[in-house]
Short mmCIF file of C-alpha atoms in Angstrom, two decimals:
data_model
loop_
_atom_site.label_atom_id
_atom_site.label_comp_id
_atom_site.label_asym_id
_atom_site.label_seq_id
_atom_site.Cartn_x
_atom_site.Cartn_y
_atom_site.Cartn_z
CA MET A 1 -22.39 16.29 32.19
CA ARG A 2 -21.80 20.15 32.13
CA SER A 3 -23.71 22.36 34.41
CA ARG A 4 -25.66 25.18 32.77
CA THR A 5 -25.62 27.37 35.70
CA PRO A 6 -21.99 28.63 36.37
CA ASP A 7 -20.57 28.25 39.97
CA ARG A 8 -21.11 31.43 41.99
CA LEU A 9 -17.65 31.75 43.33
CA CYS A 10 -16.01 30.96 39.99
CA ALA A 11 -18.29 33.38 38.16
CA GLU A 12 -17.47 36.14 40.70
CA ALA A 13 -13.74 35.71 40.09
CA VAL A 14 -13.62 38.29 37.25
CA ASP A 15 -10.72 40.14 38.88
CA LEU A 16 -8.66 36.94 39.10
CA ALA A 17 -9.33 36.05 35.43
CA LEU A 18 -8.60 39.63 34.26
CA ALA A 19 -5.29 39.62 36.10
CA ALA A 20 -4.31 36.28 34.41
CA ALA A 21 -5.22 37.62 31.08
CA VAL A 22 -3.26 40.89 31.56
CA GLU A 23 -0.29 38.92 32.73
CA ALA A 24 -0.36 36.77 29.65
CA ALA A 25 -0.99 39.38 26.85
CA GLY A 26 -0.47 42.78 28.37
CA GLU A 27 -2.81 45.53 29.61
CA ASP A 28 -3.14 47.10 26.09
CA SER A 29 -4.32 43.79 24.64
CA VAL A 30 -7.12 42.90 27.05
CA GLY A 31 -10.55 44.57 26.82
CA GLU A 32 -13.81 44.52 28.66
CA HIS A 33 -15.40 41.46 30.26
CA LEU A 34 -17.72 39.73 27.75
CA GLY A 35 -19.18 37.06 29.96
CA ALA A 36 -18.71 33.74 31.64
CA VAL A 37 -19.60 30.24 30.51
CA ALA A 38 -19.83 27.23 32.71
CA ASP A 39 -17.60 24.29 31.35
CA GLY A 40 -18.49 21.91 34.11
CA ASP A 41 -19.01 21.50 37.71
CA ARG A 42 -17.13 24.32 39.48
CA VAL A 43 -15.32 25.11 36.25
CA VAL A 44 -16.13 28.60 34.57
CA THR A 45 -14.41 30.28 31.59
CA HIS A 46 -14.31 34.12 31.54
CA TYR A 47 -14.04 35.86 28.19
CA PHE A 48 -12.42 39.22 27.56
CA ALA A 49 -12.35 41.34 24.40
CA CYS A 50 -9.07 41.22 22.43
CA ARG A 51 -7.79 44.68 21.37
CA GLU A 52 -5.15 43.51 18.94
CA LEU A 53 -5.85 44.80 15.46
CA ALA A 54 -4.76 41.53 13.86
CA TYR A 55 -7.21 39.55 15.96
CA ARG A 56 -10.49 41.27 15.44
CA GLY A 57 -13.36 39.11 16.72
CA TRP A 58 -11.04 36.93 19.00
CA ARG A 59 -11.45 36.73 22.76
CA TRP A 60 -9.22 36.02 25.76
CA ALA A 61 -10.45 33.00 27.54
CA VAL A 62 -9.46 32.45 31.08
CA THR A 63 -10.62 29.19 32.82
CA VAL A 64 -10.94 29.14 36.60
CA ALA A 65 -12.01 26.45 38.87
CA ARG A 66 -12.32 25.41 42.56
CA ALA A 67 -12.28 22.01 44.38
CA SER A 68 -15.20 20.49 46.05
CA ARG A 69 -16.12 22.05 49.35
CA ALA A 70 -13.42 24.67 48.92
CA LYS A 71 -13.93 28.50 48.67
CA ALA A 72 -10.58 29.38 46.93
CA VAL A 73 -10.73 29.85 43.26
CA THR A 74 -7.64 28.83 41.30
CA LEU A 75 -6.48 29.56 37.73
CA ASP A 76 -6.54 26.80 35.15
CA GLU A 77 -5.46 28.26 31.70
CA THR A 78 -5.39 31.42 29.67
CA VAL A 79 -5.78 31.15 25.82
CA LEU A 80 -6.83 33.27 22.81
CA LEU A 81 -9.86 31.81 21.09
CA PRO A 82 -11.81 32.97 17.98
CA GLY A 83 -15.21 34.32 18.46
CA PRO A 84 -18.38 33.99 16.32
CA GLU A 85 -17.17 36.98 14.18
CA ALA A 86 -13.55 36.11 14.04
CA LEU A 87 -11.70 35.95 10.72
CA LEU A 88 -10.41 32.35 10.29
CA ALA A 89 -8.36 30.69 7.63
CA PRO A 90 -10.29 28.24 5.42
CA GLU A 91 -10.30 24.58 6.28
CA TRP A 92 -7.19 22.82 5.20
CA VAL A 93 -7.61 20.68 2.02
CA PRO A 94 -4.96 18.18 0.88
CA TRP A 95 -3.12 19.19 -2.26
CA SER A 96 -4.64 16.06 -4.11
CA GLU A 97 -8.16 17.43 -3.66
CA ARG A 98 -7.11 21.14 -4.01
CA LEU A 99 -5.61 20.67 -7.40
CA ARG A 100 -7.80 21.63 -10.36
CA PRO A 101 -7.37 21.12 -14.12
CA GLY A 102 -5.28 23.93 -15.53
CA ASP A 103 -3.30 24.52 -12.47
CA MET A 104 -0.19 22.70 -13.83
CA GLY A 105 2.52 24.76 -15.42
CA PRO A 106 5.92 24.09 -17.13
CA GLY A 107 8.26 22.54 -14.59
CA ASP A 108 5.43 21.41 -12.21
CA LEU A 109 5.38 17.75 -11.18
CA LEU A 110 2.23 15.94 -10.23
CA PRO A 111 2.91 12.62 -8.53
CA THR A 112 0.60 9.73 -9.02
CA GLU A 113 -0.41 7.21 -6.28
CA ALA A 114 0.79 3.66 -6.56
CA ASP A 115 -2.88 2.42 -6.52
CA ASP A 116 -4.33 5.19 -8.75
CA LEU A 117 -7.69 3.84 -9.95
CA ARG A 118 -7.09 5.63 -13.28
CA LEU A 119 -4.19 3.29 -14.17
CA GLU A 120 -3.61 -0.43 -14.22
CA PRO A 121 -0.67 -2.74 -14.97
CA GLY A 122 0.41 -2.85 -18.47
CA PHE A 123 2.92 -5.27 -20.17
CA SER A 124 5.34 -6.35 -17.57
CA GLY A 125 7.79 -8.11 -20.01
CA GLU A 126 6.81 -11.60 -18.93
CA GLU A 127 5.53 -14.04 -21.43
CA GLU A 128 2.74 -15.32 -19.26
CA PRO A 129 -0.35 -13.03 -19.37
CA PRO A 130 -1.89 -11.63 -16.16
CA PRO A 131 -4.56 -13.63 -14.30
CA ASN A 132 -7.40 -11.40 -15.37
CA ALA A 133 -6.52 -11.59 -19.18
CA ALA A 134 -8.72 -13.48 -21.49
CA VAL A 135 -5.99 -15.82 -22.62
CA SER A 136 -4.59 -16.59 -19.17
CA GLU A 137 -4.59 -20.11 -17.62
CA GLU A 138 -7.27 -19.15 -15.09
CA ALA A 139 -9.64 -17.96 -17.80
CA GLU A 140 -9.16 -21.20 -19.75
CA HIS A 141 -9.67 -23.27 -16.66
CA ARG A 142 -13.03 -21.34 -16.16
CA ARG A 143 -14.10 -22.14 -19.76
CA ASP A 144 -13.38 -25.75 -19.19
CA LEU A 145 -15.44 -25.73 -16.06
CA ALA A 146 -18.34 -24.13 -18.05
CA ASP A 147 -18.10 -26.90 -20.63
CA VAL A 148 -18.21 -29.47 -17.99
CA GLN A 149 -21.28 -27.99 -16.38
CA HIS A 150 -23.36 -27.30 -19.62
CA GLY A 151 -22.07 -30.29 -21.59
CA PRO A 152 -21.43 -30.60 -25.24
CA ALA A 153 -25.17 -30.41 -26.20
CA ASP A 154 -25.11 -26.69 -25.99
CA ALA A 155 -22.18 -26.49 -28.35
CA GLU A 156 -23.78 -28.91 -30.80
CA ALA A 157 -26.93 -26.85 -30.75
CA ALA A 158 -25.07 -23.69 -31.38
CA GLY A 159 -23.21 -25.42 -34.16
CA GLY A 160 -26.65 -26.51 -35.74
CA VAL A 161 -27.87 -22.97 -35.57
CA ALA A 162 -24.86 -21.71 -37.20
CA GLY A 163 -25.13 -24.47 -39.84
CA GLY A 164 -28.72 -23.65 -40.57
CA ALA A 165 -27.84 -20.00 -40.99
CA GLY A 166 -25.11 -20.85 -43.34
CA ALA A 167 -27.28 -23.11 -45.36
CA THR A 168 -29.86 -20.39 -45.67
CA GLY A 169 -27.36 -17.79 -46.67
CA MET A 170 -25.96 -20.20 -49.44
CA ALA A 171 -29.52 -20.85 -50.69
CA GLY A 172 -30.06 -17.08 -50.83
CA LEU A 173 -26.87 -16.61 -52.80
CA ALA A 174 -27.90 -19.43 -55.13
CA GLU A 175 -31.20 -17.84 -55.58
CA GLY A 176 -29.82 -14.42 -56.19
CA PRO A 177 -28.93 -14.75 -59.84
CA ALA A 178 -31.94 -16.69 -60.75
CA SER A 179 -34.28 -14.14 -59.15
CA ALA A 180 -32.69 -11.22 -60.92
CA GLY A 181 -35.26 -9.90 -63.49
CA THR A 182 -35.33 -7.06 -65.95
CA GLY A 183 -35.20 -3.41 -65.10
CA GLU A 184 -38.89 -3.10 -65.22
CA GLY A 185 -39.48 -6.02 -62.80
CA ALA A 186 -36.87 -4.34 -60.39
CA ALA A 187 -38.56 -1.10 -60.52
CA THR A 188 -41.94 -2.72 -59.89
CA GLY A 189 -40.47 -4.48 -56.82
CA ALA A 190 -39.17 -1.26 -55.55
CA ARG A 191 -42.47 0.51 -55.85
CA GLN A 192 -44.12 -2.39 -53.96
CA ARG A 193 -41.64 -2.24 -51.12
CA ASP A 194 -42.17 1.69 -50.91
CA LYS A 195 -45.95 1.08 -50.60
CA SER A 196 -45.42 -1.56 -47.96
CA ALA A 197 -43.41 0.82 -45.77
CA GLY A 198 -46.69 2.48 -44.68
CA ALA A 199 -47.57 6.09 -44.06
CA GLY A 200 -45.58 6.29 -40.86
CA GLY A 201 -42.41 4.46 -41.94
CA VAL A 202 -39.39 5.23 -44.04
CA ALA A 203 -39.27 3.83 -47.60
CA PRO A 204 -36.53 1.15 -47.91
CA SER A 205 -35.36 2.98 -51.08
CA VAL A 206 -34.36 5.96 -48.91
CA LEU A 207 -32.41 3.93 -46.39
CA PRO A 208 -28.67 3.23 -47.13
CA ALA A 209 -28.03 -0.02 -48.96
CA GLN A 210 -26.69 -2.87 -46.94
CA THR A 211 -23.27 -4.01 -48.02
CA ALA A 212 -22.55 -7.69 -48.18
CA ARG A 213 -19.79 -9.00 -45.97
CA GLY A 214 -16.46 -9.37 -47.67
CA SER A 215 -17.32 -6.92 -50.54
CA ILE A 216 -15.25 -3.88 -51.30
CA ALA A 217 -17.88 -1.57 -50.08
CA ALA A 218 -17.95 -3.30 -46.61
CA LEU A 219 -14.13 -3.08 -46.46
CA ALA A 220 -14.19 0.68 -47.31
CA GLU A 221 -17.01 1.18 -44.65
CA GLU A 222 -14.88 -0.60 -42.04
CA LEU A 223 -11.80 1.53 -42.92
CA GLY A 224 -13.82 4.74 -42.65
CA MET A 225 -13.68 5.62 -46.39
CA ARG A 226 -17.16 5.16 -47.39
CA ARG A 227 -17.67 8.94 -47.51
CA ALA A 228 -17.94 11.42 -50.40
CA ARG A 229 -14.51 12.74 -49.72
CA VAL A 230 -11.82 11.75 -47.26
CA LEU A 231 -8.68 13.57 -45.84
CA SER A 232 -5.94 13.73 -48.32
CA ARG A 233 -2.23 13.23 -47.47
CA PHE A 234 -1.62 16.96 -47.73
CA GLY A 235 -4.46 17.68 -45.20
CA LEU A 236 -3.09 15.01 -42.94
CA TYR A 237 0.31 16.63 -43.10
CA ILE A 238 -0.81 20.15 -42.15
CA ALA A 239 -3.01 18.79 -39.32
CA ALA A 240 -0.01 16.94 -37.97
CA ASP A 241 2.03 20.10 -38.19
CA ARG A 242 -0.62 22.07 -36.49
CA TRP A 243 -0.91 19.55 -33.59
CA ASP A 244 2.91 19.18 -33.29
CA GLU A 245 3.10 23.03 -32.90
CA SER A 246 0.63 23.23 -30.19
CA TYR A 247 1.52 20.05 -28.20
CA GLY A 248 4.90 18.98 -29.52
CA ALA A 249 8.37 18.44 -28.33
CA LYS A 250 9.37 22.09 -28.75
CA THR A 251 6.71 23.61 -26.31
CA PRO A 252 7.92 24.93 -22.96
CA MET A 253 5.82 22.33 -21.14
CA ALA A 254 7.50 19.40 -23.03
CA GLN A 255 11.00 20.89 -22.45
CA ALA A 256 10.49 20.93 -18.70
CA ALA A 257 8.64 17.52 -18.55
CA PRO A 258 10.26 14.59 -16.81
CA ALA A 259 9.38 12.10 -19.56
CA ALA A 260 7.57 11.87 -22.98
CA CYS A 261 3.92 10.93 -23.63
CA VAL A 262 5.01 7.84 -25.35
CA THR A 263 5.69 6.11 -22.06
CA CYS A 264 2.74 7.63 -20.18
CA GLY A 265 -0.31 5.53 -19.13
CA PHE A 266 -2.71 8.30 -19.78
CA LEU A 267 -1.97 8.34 -23.61
CA VAL A 268 -4.64 6.91 -25.73
CA PRO A 269 -3.05 5.94 -29.13
CA LEU A 270 -4.69 7.04 -32.34
CA ALA A 271 -5.59 4.63 -35.27
CA GLY A 272 -4.05 4.47 -38.76
CA SER A 273 -0.83 6.06 -39.60
CA LEU A 274 -1.21 8.82 -37.00
CA ARG A 275 -0.73 6.17 -34.33
CA GLN A 276 3.09 6.35 -34.95
CA ALA A 277 3.40 10.03 -33.88
CA PHE A 278 0.14 11.21 -31.95
CA GLY A 279 -2.25 10.17 -29.24
CA VAL A 280 -5.00 11.70 -27.14
CA CYS A 281 -4.16 12.78 -23.50
CA ALA A 282 -6.63 11.36 -20.90
CA ASN A 283 -5.09 13.04 -17.79
CA GLU A 284 -7.65 15.63 -16.39
CA PHE A 285 -4.94 17.63 -14.68
CA SER A 286 -2.77 17.87 -17.71
CA PRO A 287 -3.00 21.10 -19.90
CA ALA A 288 -3.43 18.73 -22.92
CA ASP A 289 -6.38 16.80 -21.58
CA GLY A 290 -8.57 15.57 -24.38
CA ARG A 291 -6.33 17.04 -26.99
CA VAL A 292 -4.13 15.29 -29.69
CA VAL A 293 -0.55 15.39 -28.43
CA SER A 294 2.69 14.32 -30.07
CA LEU A 295 4.40 11.23 -28.60
CA ALA A 296 7.38 13.50 -27.94
CA TYR A 297 5.24 15.85 -25.86
CA GLY A 298 5.22 15.66 -22.05
CA CYS A 299 4.11 17.35 -18.77
CA GLY A 300 4.43 17.05 -15.18
CA GLY A 301 1.46 14.75 -14.94
CA HIS A 302 3.28 11.71 -16.46
CA SER A 303 1.98 8.61 -14.86
CA GLU A 304 5.55 7.24 -14.20
CA ALA A 305 7.22 10.48 -13.45
CA ALA A 306 6.87 10.38 -9.60
CA VAL A 307 4.92 7.44 -8.00
CA MET A 308 3.92 8.01 -4.45
CA PRO A 309 4.36 4.72 -2.57
CA LYS A 310 1.97 3.95 0.28
CA PRO A 311 3.23 5.20 3.65
CA SER A 312 4.55 2.32 5.58
CA ARG A 313 2.99 1.82 9.02
CA PRO A 314 5.54 1.45 11.79
CA ALA A 315 5.46 -1.68 13.79
CA PRO A 316 3.88 -1.38 17.18
CA PRO A 317 6.42 -0.92 19.95
CA VAL A 318 7.43 -4.18 21.80
CA ILE A 319 7.86 -4.01 25.51
CA ASP A 320 9.81 -7.00 26.92
CA GLU A 321 8.27 -7.43 30.27
CA THR A 322 9.66 -11.06 30.93
CA VAL A 323 13.10 -9.87 31.91
CA ALA A 324 13.74 -7.38 34.74
CA ASP A 325 17.00 -5.50 34.93
CA PRO A 326 18.25 -5.33 38.57
CA LEU A 327 19.05 -1.85 39.70
CA PRO A 328 20.76 -1.47 43.11
CA LEU A 329 19.47 1.11 45.46
CA HIS A 330 22.91 1.90 46.84
CA PRO A 331 26.07 2.20 44.57
CA ASP A 332 28.72 -0.42 44.85
CA ARG A 333 31.81 1.08 46.54
CA ASN A 334 34.10 -1.54 44.85
CA GLY A 335 32.56 -1.39 41.42
CA GLY A 336 33.90 1.94 40.32
CA SER A 337 37.12 2.78 38.42
CA VAL A 338 38.47 5.17 40.93
CA GLU A 339 41.13 3.60 43.26
CA PRO A 340 40.59 3.75 47.04
CA ALA A 341 42.32 6.56 48.73
CA GLY A 342 45.66 5.60 50.15
CA ALA A 343 48.27 7.04 52.57
CA PRO A 344 49.39 10.62 51.48
CA GLU A 345 52.81 10.90 49.85
CA GLU A 346 55.65 12.75 51.44
CA LEU A 347 55.34 15.85 49.20
CA GLY A 348 51.62 16.08 49.86
CA HIS A 349 50.45 14.71 46.67
CA SER A 350 47.57 12.37 46.72
#
């Protein structure tokens, strides 16, 4: 536990701390003594002002200490530390969190992680569906278990309800032509239905008519054509030209893209005939996010352009402590490659 009261001998060693700071930074860089702080038992840090113009608010910190029952104060370390008013760089943020929509430009590449939550596996080329598909063997096995647990009674009951509804529907269809009256009777029935709507409700005559299933009106409603007017082929062409001009293959972003949108996992295809040439971008970091793009368009945020694999963890070091290598304390005189010294030759050569 740190002592709040600085040690007396360490606190008085201002000259020793000043000399250490001057030796480390120079006399022109060290200013006046700002104070002393106790870092522990018999450990004190002295702070001196920094005169460097590039380090305003910083302080030279010199730590001194002394051993137990000793009167000599020794030097520990000298460092330059920021003070309360020092100008510091902002906290480092990873690029994946620092990137914002609109930062990507032509030629930029935004890698995606291998386990990106915005993407999931698509068609792998295999005939068998994935385990989480509705038509997989695992899903069929779960349905079989559900049938065994609940029994066929529920299925028969559901079939009876469906059969009753079908019989009622057929009866209604049979009664339809017979119940059709004259125009006056139809008008009278409409007025009665309007009165039965009440003061707070909406008259049924105002509500849109319900179309019968399988009729031409129902088919038109399903295709989105039950409107006063629909987009003509000419209007479709000029819209396609406008979209292709803004987000098509000739844009600078598409020219520098690593791949086209037709192979990108962030593309949401359109319906109808536009599906063959256009889609909607769903990548928030792409400049075309939420816009209709051509299948030939592309950007650096392509899902398969650069996939970042997970960093592999190195295996822990293995130390074999079962075998010990013998190391002789004294070198072996007969184990070297130098021949032993012999008798000198006549000419003095050895």
